[in-house]
mmCIF file with all atom_site columns, C-alpha atoms in Angstrom:
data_model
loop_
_atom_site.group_PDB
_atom_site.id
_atom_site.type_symbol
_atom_site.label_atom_id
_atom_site.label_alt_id
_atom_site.label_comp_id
_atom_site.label_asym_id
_atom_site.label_entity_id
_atom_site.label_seq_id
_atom_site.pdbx_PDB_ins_code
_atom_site.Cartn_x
_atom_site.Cartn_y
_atom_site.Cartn_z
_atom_site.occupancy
_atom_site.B_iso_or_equiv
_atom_site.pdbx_formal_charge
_atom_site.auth_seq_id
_atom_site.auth_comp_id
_atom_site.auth_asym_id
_atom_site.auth_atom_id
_atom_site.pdbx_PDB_model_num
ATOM 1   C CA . UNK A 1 1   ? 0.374   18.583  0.961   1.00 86.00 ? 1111 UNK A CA 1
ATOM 2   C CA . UNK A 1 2   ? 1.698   15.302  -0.047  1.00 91.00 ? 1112 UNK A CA 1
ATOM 3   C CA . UNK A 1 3   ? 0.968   13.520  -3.338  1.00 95.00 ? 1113 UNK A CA 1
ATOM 4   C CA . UNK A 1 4   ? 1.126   10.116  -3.406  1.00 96.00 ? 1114 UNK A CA 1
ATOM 5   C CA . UNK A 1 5   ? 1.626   8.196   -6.985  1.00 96.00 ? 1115 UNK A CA 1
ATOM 6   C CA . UNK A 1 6   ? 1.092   4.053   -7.092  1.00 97.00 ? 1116 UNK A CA 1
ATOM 7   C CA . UNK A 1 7   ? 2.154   1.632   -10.002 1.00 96.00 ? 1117 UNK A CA 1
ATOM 8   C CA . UNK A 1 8   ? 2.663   -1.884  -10.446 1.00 97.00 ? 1118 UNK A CA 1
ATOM 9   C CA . UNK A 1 9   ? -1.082  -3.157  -10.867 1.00 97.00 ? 1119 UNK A CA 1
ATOM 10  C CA . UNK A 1 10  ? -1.494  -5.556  -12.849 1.00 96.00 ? 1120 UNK A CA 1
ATOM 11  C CA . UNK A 1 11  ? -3.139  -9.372  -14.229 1.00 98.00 ? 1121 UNK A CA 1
ATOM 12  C CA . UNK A 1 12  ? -1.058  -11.753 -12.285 1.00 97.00 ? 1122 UNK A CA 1
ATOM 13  C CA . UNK A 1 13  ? -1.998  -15.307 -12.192 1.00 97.00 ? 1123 UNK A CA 1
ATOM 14  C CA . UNK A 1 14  ? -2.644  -17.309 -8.907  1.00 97.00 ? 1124 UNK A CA 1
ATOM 15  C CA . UNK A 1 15  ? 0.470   -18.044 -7.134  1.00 97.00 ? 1125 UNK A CA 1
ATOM 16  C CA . UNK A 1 16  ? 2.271   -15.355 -8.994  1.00 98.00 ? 1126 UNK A CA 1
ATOM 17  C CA . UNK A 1 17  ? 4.389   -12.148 -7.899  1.00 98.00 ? 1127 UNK A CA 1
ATOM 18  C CA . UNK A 1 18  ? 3.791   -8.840  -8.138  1.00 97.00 ? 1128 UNK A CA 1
ATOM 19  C CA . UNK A 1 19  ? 5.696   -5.597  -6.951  1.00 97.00 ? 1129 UNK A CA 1
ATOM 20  C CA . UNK A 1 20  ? 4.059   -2.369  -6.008  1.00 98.00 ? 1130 UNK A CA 1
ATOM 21  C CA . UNK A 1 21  ? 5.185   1.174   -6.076  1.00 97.00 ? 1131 UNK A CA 1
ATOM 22  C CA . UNK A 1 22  ? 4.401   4.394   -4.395  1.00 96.00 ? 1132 UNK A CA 1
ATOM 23  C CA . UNK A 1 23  ? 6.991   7.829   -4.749  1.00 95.00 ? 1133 UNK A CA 1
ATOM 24  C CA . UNK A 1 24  ? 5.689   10.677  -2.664  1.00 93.00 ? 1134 UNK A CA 1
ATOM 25  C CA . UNK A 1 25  ? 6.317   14.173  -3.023  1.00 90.00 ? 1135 UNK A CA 1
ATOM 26  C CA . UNK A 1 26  ? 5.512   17.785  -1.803  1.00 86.00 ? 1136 UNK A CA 1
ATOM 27  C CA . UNK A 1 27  ? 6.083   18.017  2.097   1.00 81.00 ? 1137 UNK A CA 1
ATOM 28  C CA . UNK A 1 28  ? 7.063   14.864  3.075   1.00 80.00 ? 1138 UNK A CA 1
ATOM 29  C CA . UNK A 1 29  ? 9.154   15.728  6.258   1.00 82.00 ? 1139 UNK A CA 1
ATOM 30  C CA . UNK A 1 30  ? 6.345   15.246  7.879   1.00 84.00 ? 1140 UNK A CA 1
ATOM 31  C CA . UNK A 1 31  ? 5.444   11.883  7.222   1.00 83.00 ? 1141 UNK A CA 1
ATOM 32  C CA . UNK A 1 32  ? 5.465   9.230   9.958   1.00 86.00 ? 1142 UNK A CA 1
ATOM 33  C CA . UNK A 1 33  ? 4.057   6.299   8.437   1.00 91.00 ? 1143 UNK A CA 1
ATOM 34  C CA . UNK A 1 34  ? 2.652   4.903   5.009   1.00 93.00 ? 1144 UNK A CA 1
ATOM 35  C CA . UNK A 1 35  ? 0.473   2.377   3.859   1.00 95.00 ? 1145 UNK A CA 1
ATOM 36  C CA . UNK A 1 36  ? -1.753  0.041   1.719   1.00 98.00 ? 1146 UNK A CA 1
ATOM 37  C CA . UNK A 1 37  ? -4.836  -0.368  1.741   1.00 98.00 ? 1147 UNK A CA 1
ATOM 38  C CA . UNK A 1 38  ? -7.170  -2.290  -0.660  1.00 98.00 ? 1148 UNK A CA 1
ATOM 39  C CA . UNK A 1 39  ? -10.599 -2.221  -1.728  1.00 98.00 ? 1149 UNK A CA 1
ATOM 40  C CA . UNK A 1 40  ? -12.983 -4.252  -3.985  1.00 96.00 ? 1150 UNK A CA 1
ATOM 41  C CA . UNK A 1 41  ? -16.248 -2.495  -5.316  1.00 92.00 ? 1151 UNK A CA 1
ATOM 42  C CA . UNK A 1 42  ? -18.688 -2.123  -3.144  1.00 93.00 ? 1152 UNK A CA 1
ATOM 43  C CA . UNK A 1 43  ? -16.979 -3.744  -0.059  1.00 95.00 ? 1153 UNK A CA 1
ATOM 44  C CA . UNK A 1 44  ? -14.978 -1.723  2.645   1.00 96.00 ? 1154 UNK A CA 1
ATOM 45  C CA . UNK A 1 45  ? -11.602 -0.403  2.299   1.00 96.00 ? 1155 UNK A CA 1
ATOM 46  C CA . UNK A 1 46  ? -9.184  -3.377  3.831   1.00 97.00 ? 1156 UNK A CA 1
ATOM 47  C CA . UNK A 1 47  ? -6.154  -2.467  5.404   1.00 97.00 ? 1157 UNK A CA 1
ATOM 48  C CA . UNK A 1 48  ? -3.257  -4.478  3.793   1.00 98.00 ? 1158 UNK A CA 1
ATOM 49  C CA . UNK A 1 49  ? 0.029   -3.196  5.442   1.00 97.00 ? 1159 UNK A CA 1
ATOM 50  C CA . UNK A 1 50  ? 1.975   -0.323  7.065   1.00 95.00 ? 1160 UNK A CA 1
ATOM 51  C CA . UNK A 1 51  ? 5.255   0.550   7.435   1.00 94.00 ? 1161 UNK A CA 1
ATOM 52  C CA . UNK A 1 52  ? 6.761   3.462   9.942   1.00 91.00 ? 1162 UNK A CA 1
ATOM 53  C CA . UNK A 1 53  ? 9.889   5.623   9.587   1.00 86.00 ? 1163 UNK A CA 1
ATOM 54  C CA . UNK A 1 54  ? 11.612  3.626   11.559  1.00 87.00 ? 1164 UNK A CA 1
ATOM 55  C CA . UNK A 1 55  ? 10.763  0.535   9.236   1.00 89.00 ? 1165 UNK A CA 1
ATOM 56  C CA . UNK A 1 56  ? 8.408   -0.741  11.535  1.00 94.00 ? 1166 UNK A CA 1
ATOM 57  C CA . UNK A 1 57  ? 5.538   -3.152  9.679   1.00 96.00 ? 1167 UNK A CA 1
ATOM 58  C CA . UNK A 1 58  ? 2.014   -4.139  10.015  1.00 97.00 ? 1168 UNK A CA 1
ATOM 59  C CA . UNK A 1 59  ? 0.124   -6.816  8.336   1.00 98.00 ? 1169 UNK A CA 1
ATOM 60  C CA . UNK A 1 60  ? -3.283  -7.230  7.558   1.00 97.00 ? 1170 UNK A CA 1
ATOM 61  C CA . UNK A 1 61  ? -4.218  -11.230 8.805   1.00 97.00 ? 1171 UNK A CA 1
ATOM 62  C CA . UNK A 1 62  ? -5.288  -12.169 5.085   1.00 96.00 ? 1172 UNK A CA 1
ATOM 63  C CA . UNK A 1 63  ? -2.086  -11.041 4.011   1.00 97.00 ? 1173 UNK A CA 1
ATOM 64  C CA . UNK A 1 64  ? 0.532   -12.313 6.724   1.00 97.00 ? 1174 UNK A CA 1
ATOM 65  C CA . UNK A 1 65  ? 3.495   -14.411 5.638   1.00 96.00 ? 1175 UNK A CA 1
ATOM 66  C CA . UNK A 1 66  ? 2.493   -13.393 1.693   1.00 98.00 ? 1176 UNK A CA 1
ATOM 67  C CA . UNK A 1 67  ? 3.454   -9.474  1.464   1.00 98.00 ? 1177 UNK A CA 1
ATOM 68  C CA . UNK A 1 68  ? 5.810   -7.400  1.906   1.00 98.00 ? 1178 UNK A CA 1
ATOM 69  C CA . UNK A 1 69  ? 6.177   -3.673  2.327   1.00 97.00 ? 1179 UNK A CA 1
ATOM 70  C CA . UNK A 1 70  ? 9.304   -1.816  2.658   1.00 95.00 ? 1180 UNK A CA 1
ATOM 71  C CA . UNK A 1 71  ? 10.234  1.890   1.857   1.00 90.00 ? 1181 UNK A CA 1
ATOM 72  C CA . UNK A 1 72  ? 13.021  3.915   0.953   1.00 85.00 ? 1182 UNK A CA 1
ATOM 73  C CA . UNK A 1 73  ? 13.133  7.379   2.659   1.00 78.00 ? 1183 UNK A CA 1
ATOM 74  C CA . UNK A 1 74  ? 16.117  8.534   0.470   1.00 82.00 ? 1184 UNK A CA 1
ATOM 75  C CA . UNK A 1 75  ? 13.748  8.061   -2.730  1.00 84.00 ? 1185 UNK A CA 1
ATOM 76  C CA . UNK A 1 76  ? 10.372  9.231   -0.602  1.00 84.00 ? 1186 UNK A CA 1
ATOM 77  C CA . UNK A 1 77  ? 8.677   5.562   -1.644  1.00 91.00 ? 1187 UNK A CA 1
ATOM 78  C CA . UNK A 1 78  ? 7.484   2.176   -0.370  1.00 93.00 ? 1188 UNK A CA 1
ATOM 79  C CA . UNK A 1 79  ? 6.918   -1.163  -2.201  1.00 96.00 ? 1189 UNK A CA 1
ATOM 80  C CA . UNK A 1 80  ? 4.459   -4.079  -1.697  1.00 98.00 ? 1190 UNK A CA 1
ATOM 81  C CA . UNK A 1 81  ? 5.818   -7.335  -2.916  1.00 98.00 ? 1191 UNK A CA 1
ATOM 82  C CA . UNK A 1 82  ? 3.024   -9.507  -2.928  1.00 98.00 ? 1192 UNK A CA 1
ATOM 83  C CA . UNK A 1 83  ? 3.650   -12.751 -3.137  1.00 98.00 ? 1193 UNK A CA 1
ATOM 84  C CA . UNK A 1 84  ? 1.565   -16.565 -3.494  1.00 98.00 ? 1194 UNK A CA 1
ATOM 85  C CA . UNK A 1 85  ? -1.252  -13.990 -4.668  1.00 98.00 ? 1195 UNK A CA 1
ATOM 86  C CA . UNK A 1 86  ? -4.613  -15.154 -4.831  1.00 97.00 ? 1196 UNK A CA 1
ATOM 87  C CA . UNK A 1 87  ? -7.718  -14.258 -6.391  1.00 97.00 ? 1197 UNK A CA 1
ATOM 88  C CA . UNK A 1 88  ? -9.364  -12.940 -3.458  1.00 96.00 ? 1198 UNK A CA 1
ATOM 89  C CA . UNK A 1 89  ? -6.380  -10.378 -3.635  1.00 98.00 ? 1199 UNK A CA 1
ATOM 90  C CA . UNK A 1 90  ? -7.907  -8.414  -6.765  1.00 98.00 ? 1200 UNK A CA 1
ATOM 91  C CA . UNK A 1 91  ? -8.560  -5.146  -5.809  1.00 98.00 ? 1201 UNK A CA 1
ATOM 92  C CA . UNK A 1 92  ? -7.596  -1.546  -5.969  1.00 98.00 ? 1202 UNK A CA 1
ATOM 93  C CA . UNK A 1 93  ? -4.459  -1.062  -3.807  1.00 98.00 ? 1203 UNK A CA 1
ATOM 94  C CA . UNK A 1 94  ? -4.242  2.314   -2.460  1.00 98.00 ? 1204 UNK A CA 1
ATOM 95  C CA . UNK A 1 95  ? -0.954  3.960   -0.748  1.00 97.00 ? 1205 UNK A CA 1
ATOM 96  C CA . UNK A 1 96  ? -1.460  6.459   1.991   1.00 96.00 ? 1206 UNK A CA 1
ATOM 97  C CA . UNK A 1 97  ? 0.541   8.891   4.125   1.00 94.00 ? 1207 UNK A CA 1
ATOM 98  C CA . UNK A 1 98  ? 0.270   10.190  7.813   1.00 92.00 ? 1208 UNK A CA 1
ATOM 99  C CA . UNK A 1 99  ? 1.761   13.446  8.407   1.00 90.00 ? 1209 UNK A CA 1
ATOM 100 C CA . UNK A 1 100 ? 2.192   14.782  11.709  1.00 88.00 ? 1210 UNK A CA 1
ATOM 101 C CA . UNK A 1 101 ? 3.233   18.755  11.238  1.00 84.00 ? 1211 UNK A CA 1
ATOM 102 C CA . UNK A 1 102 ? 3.417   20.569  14.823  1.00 86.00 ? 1212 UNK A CA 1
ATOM 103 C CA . UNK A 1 103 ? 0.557   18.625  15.754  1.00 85.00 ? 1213 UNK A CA 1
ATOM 104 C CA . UNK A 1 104 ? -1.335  19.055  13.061  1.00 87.00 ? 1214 UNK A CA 1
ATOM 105 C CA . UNK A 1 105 ? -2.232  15.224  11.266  1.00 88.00 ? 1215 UNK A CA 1
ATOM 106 C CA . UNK A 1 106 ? -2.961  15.133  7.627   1.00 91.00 ? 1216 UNK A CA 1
ATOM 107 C CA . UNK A 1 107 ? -3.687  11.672  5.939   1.00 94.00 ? 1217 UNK A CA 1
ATOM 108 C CA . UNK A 1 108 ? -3.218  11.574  2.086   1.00 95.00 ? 1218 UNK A CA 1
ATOM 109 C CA . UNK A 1 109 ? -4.170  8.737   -0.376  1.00 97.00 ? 1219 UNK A CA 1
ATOM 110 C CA . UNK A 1 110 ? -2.980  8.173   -3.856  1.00 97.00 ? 1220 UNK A CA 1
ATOM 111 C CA . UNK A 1 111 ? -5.664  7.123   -6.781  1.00 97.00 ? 1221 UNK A CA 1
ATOM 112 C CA . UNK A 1 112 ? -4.728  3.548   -6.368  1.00 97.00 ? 1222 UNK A CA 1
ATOM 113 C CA . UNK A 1 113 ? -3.717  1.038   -8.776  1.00 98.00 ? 1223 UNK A CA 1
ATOM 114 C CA . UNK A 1 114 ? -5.416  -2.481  -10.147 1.00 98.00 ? 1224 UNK A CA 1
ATOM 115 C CA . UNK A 1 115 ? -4.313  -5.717  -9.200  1.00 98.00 ? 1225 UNK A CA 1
ATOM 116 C CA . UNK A 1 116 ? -6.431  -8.484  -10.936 1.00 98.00 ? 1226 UNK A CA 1
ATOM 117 C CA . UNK A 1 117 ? -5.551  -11.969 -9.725  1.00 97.00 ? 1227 UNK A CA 1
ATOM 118 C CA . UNK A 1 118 ? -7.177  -14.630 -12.569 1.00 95.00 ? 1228 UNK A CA 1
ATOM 119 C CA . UNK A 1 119 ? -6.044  -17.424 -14.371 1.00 93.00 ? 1229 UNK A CA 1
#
């Protein structure tokens, strides 16, 4: 099992900066990549980035050139510097980890955090 804890959300206004967190913990030795996703009520779960253990990165289009992610495998977390945000960036941001355990794969979400982009 791996638990997966998110801060950061917050108001931010348009244009503005915000960092978010994620620190994992229980068996993490397994995991192979992380990510954000995000999701507004009542519309689908959007993937916003991923990041390997190698420090490989994926972007989500809407999000390309704006954010950030980047993790720290001594401290078992990733970030999301979001950048230039904009207000169709308000949503729940969810981290999530792939574990691969003799090829076995687990996928485990935190309870996500709010980002509210508004003037």
């Amino acid at each position: 099992q791996v638990q997966l804890v998110e801060s950061g959300g917050d108001l931010v206004q348009p244009g503005g900066s915000l960092t978010l967190s994620c620190v994992t913990s229980g068996s993490v030795g397994g995991v192979y990549v992380m990510g954000w996703y995000r999701q507004v009520k009542g519309k689908q779960l959007e993937m916003v980035a991923h990041i390997d253990t190698g420090g490989n990165t994926l972007y989500g289009e809407s999000v390309k050139g704006r954010f950030t992610t980047s993790r720290d495998n001594a401290k078992n977390t990733i970030l999301l510097q979001m950048n230039n945000v904009k207000s169709e960036d308000s949503a729940v941001y969810y981290c999530c980890a792939a574990t691969n355990v003799a090829g076995s794969r687990s996928l485990f979400w935190g309870r996500g955090t709010q980002v509210t982009v508004s003037s």
